[in-house]
PDB file of C-alpha atoms in Angstrom:
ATOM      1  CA  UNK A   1      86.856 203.384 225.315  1.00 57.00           C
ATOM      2  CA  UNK A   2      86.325 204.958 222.070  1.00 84.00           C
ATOM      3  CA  UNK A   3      83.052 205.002 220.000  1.00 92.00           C
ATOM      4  CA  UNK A   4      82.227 202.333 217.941  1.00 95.00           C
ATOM      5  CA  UNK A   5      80.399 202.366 214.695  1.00 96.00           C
ATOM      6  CA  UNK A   6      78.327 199.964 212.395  1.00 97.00           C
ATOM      7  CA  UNK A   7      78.743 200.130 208.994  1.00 97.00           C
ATOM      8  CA  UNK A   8      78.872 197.959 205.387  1.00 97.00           C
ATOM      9  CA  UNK A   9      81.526 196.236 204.955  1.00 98.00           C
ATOM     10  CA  UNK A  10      84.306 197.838 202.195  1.00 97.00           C
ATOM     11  CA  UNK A  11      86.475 195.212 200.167  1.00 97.00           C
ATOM     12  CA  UNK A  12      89.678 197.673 202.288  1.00 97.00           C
ATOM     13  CA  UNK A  13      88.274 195.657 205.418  1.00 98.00           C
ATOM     14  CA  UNK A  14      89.265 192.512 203.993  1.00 98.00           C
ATOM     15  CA  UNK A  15      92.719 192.167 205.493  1.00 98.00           C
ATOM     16  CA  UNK A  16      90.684 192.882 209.225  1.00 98.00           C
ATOM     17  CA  UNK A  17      87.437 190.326 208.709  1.00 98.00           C
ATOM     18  CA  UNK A  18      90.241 187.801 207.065  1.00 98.00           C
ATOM     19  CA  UNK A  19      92.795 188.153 210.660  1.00 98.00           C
ATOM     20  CA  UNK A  20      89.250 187.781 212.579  1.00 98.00           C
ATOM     21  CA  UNK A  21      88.279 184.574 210.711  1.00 98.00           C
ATOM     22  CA  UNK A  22      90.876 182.593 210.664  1.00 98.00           C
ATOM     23  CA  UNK A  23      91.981 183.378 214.518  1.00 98.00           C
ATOM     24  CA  UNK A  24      88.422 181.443 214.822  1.00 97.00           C
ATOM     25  CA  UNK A  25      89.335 178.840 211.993  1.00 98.00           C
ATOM     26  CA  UNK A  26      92.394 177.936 214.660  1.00 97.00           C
ATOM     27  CA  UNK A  27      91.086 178.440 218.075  1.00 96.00           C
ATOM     28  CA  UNK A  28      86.834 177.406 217.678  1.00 95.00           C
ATOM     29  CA  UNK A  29      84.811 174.866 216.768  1.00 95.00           C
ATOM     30  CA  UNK A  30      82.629 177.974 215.921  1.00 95.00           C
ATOM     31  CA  UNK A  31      83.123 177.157 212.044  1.00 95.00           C
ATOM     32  CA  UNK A  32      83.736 174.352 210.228  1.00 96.00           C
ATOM     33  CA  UNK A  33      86.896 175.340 208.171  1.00 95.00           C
ATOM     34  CA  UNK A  34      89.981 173.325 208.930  1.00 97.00           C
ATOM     35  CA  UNK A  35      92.288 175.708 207.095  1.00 97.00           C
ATOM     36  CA  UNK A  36      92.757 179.376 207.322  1.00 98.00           C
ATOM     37  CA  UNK A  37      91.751 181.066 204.697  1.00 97.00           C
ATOM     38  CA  UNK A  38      93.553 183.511 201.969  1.00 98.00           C
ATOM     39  CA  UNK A  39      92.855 186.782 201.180  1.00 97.00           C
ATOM     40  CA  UNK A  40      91.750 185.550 197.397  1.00 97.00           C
ATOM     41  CA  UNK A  41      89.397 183.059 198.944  1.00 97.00           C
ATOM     42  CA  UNK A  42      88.227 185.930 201.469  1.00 97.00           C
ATOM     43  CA  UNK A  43      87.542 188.216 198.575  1.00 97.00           C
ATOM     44  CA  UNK A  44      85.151 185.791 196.551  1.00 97.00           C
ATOM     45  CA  UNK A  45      83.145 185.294 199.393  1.00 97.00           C
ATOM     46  CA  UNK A  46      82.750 189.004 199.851  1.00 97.00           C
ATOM     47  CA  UNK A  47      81.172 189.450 196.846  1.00 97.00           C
ATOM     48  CA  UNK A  48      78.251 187.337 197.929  1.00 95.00           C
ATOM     49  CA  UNK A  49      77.196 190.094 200.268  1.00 97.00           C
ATOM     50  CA  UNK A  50      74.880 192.352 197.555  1.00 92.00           C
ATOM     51  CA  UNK A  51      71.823 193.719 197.468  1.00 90.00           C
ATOM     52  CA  UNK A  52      69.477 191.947 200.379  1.00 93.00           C
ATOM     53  CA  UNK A  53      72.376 190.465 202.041  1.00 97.00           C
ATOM     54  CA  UNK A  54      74.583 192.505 204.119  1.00 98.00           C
ATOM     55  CA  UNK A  55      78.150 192.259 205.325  1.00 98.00           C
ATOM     56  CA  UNK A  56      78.495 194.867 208.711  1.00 98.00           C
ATOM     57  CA  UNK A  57      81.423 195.684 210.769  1.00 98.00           C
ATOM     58  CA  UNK A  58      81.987 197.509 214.130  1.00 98.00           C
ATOM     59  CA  UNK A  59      84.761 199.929 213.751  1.00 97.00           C
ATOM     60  CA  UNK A  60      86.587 201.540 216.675  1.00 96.00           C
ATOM     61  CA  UNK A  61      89.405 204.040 216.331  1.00 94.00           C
ATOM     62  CA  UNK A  62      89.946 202.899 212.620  1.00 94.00           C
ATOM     63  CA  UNK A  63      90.188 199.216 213.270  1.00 96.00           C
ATOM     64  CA  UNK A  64      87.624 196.310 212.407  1.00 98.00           C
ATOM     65  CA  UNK A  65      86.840 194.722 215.430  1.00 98.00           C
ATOM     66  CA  UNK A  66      83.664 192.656 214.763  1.00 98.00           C
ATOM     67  CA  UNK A  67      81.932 191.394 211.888  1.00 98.00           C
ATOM     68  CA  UNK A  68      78.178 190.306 210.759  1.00 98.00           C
ATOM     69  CA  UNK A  69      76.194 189.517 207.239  1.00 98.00           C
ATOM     70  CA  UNK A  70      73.067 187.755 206.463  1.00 98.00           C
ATOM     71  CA  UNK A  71      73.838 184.997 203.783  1.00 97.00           C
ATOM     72  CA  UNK A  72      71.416 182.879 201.434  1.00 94.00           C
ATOM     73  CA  UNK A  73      70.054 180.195 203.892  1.00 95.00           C
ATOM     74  CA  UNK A  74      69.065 177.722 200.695  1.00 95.00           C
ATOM     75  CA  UNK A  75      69.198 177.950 197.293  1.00 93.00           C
ATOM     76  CA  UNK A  76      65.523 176.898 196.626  1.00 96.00           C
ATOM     77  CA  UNK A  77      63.534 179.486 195.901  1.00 95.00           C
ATOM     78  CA  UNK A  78      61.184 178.830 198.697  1.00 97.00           C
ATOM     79  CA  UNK A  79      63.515 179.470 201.034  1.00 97.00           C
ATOM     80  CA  UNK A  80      64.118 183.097 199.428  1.00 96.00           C
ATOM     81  CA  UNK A  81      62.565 185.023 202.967  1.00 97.00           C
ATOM     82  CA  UNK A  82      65.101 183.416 205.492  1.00 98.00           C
ATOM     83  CA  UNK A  83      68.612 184.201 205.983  1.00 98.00           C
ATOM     84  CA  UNK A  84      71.012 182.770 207.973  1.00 98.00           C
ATOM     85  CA  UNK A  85      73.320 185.088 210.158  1.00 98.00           C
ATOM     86  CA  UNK A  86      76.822 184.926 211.303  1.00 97.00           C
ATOM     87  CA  UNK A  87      79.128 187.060 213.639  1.00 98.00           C
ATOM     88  CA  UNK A  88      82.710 186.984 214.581  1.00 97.00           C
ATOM     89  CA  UNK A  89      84.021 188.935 216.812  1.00 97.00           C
ATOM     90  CA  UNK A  90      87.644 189.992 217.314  1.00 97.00           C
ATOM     91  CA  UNK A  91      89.074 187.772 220.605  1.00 95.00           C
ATOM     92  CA  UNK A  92      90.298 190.933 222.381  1.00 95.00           C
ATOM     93  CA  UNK A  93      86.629 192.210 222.344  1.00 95.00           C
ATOM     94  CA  UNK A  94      84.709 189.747 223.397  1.00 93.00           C
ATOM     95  CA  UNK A  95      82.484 190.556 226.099  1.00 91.00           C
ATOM     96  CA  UNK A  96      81.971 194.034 225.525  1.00 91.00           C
ATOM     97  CA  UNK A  97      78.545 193.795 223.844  1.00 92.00           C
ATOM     98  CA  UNK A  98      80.019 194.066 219.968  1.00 95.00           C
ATOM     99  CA  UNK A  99      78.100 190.600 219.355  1.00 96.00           C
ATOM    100  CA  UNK A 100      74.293 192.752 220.399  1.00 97.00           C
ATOM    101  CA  UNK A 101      75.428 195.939 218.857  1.00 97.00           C
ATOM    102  CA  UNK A 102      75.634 194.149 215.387  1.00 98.00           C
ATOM    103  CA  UNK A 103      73.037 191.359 215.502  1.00 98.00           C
ATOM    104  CA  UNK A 104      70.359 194.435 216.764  1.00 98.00           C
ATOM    105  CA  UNK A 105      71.713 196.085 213.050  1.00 97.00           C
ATOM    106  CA  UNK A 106      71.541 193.246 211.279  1.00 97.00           C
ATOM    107  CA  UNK A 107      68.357 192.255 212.605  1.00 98.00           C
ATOM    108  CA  UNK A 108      67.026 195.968 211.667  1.00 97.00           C
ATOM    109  CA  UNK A 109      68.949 195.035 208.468  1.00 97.00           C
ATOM    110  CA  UNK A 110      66.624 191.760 208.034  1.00 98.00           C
ATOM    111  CA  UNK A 111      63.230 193.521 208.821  1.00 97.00           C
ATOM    112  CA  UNK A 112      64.673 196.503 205.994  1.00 96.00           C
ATOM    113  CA  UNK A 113      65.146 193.393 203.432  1.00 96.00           C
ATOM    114  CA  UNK A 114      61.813 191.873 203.547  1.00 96.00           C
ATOM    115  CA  UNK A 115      63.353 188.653 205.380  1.00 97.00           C
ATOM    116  CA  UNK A 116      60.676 186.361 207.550  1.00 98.00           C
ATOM    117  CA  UNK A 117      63.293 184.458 209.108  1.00 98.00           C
ATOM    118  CA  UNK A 118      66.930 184.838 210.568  1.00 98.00           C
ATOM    119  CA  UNK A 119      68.476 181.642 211.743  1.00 98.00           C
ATOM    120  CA  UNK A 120      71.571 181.009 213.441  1.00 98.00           C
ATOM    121  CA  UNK A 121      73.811 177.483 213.705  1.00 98.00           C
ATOM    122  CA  UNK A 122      75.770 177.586 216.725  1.00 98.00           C
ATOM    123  CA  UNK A 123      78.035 174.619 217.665  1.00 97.00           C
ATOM    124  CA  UNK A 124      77.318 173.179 220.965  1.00 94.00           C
ATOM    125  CA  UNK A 125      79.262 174.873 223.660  1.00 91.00           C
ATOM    126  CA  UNK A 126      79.461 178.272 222.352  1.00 94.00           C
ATOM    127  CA  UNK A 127      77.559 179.048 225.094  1.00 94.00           C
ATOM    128  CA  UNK A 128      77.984 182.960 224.482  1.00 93.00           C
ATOM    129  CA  UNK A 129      76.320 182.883 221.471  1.00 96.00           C
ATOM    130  CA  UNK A 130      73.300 180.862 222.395  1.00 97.00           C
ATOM    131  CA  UNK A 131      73.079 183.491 225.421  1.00 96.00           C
ATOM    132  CA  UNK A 132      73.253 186.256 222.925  1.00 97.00           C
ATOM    133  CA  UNK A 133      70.693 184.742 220.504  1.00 97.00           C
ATOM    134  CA  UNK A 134      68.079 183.614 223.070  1.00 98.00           C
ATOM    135  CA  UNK A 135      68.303 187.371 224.680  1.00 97.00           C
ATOM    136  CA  UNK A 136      68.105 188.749 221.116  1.00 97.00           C
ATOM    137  CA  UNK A 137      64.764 186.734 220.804  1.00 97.00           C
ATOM    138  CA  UNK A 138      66.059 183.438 218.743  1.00 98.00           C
ATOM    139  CA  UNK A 139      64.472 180.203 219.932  1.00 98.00           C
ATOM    140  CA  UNK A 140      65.792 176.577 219.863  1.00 98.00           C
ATOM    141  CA  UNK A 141      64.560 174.557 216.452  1.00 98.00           C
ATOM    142  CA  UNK A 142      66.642 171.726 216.719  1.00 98.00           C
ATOM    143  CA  UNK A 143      69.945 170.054 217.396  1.00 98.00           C
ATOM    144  CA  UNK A 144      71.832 168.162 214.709  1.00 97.00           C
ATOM    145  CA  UNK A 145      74.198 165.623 216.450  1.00 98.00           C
ATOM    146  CA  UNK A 146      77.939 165.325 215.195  1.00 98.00           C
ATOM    147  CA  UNK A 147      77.513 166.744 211.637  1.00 97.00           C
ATOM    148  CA  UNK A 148      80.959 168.645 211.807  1.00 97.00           C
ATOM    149  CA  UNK A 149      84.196 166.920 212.362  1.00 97.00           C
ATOM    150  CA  UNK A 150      86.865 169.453 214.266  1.00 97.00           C
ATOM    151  CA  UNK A 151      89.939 169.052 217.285  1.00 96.00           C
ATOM    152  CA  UNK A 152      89.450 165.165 216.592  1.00 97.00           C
ATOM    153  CA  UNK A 153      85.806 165.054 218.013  1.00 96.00           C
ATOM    154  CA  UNK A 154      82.381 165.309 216.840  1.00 98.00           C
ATOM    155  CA  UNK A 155      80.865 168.737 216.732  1.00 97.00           C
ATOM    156  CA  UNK A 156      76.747 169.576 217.477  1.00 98.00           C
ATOM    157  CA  UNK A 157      75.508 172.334 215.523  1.00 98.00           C
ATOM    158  CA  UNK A 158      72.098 173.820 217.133  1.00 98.00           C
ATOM    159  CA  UNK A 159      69.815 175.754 215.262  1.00 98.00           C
ATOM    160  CA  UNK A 160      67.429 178.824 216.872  1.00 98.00           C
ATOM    161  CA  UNK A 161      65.642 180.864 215.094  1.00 98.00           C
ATOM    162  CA  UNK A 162      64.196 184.713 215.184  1.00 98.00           C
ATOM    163  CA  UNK A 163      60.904 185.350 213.117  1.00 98.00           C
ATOM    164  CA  UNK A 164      61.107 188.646 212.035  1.00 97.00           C
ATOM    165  CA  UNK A 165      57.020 189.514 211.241  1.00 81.00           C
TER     166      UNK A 165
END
């Protein structure tokens, strides 16, 4: 196996981090979008990741294999030191420790942004994520019962959370 490398996002990776999404969109209850999504609405949501919030990718041999960012966690400006993270990674990687390569950078990435707080939704069942965010140091805060509708059934969403300082 090749070397892989983390790096920012470039708007070129689009076509990669769009393939990696919506193979979730169809296959998990990971997110909430029904639909796949297009390249146009892929782009707009790119441009969200600026300045304190970061968009990362694991690269190997050319190819985007793995994705991460750091997006606004609320609006109000109280909530301005927390971030909430997110990380796809392609299906033909999983279990190769992509998921603790990025979330160690983008918690590095959180610390280097002044952030307090990362927190993490994870639908119930994603059991490899909750594994990777407790070993990562995340904690439980709370389960909200059947707030997403997906594959005709209810969907949990549980939130841990890492404080950063």
């Amino acid at each position: 196996m090749s070397e892989i490398t983390v790096r920012h996002a470039h708007i070129s990776d689009l076509p990669a981090l769009l393939a990696i999404y919506n193979h979730v969109v169809r296959t998990s209850a990971a997110t909430f979008d029904l639909e796949e999504q297009t390249l146009e609405q892929r782009e707009k949501w790119f441009h969200k990741f600026t300045g304190r919030y970061p968009l990362i990718v694991a690269e190997q041999d050319g190819a985007v294999i793995g994705y991460a960012s750091i997006s606004l966690f609320r609006e109000k400006q109280a909530y301005q030191q927390t971030g909430e993270s997110s990380i796809y990674i392609h299906h033909e990687h999983h279990g190769k420790g992509l998921g603790k390569l990025l979330m160690n950078e983008l918690i590095a990435l959180a610390r280097e942004n002044d952030f307090h707080v990362l927190i993490a939704g994870i639908t119930e069942g994603n059991d490899a994520s909750v594994q990777l965010h407790q070993r990562l140091g995340f904690e439980w805060a709370g389960t909200f019962r059947e707030v997403g509708y997906k594959f005709d059934q209810f969907q949990d969403v549980s939130f841990y959370q890492l404080i950063l300082k």
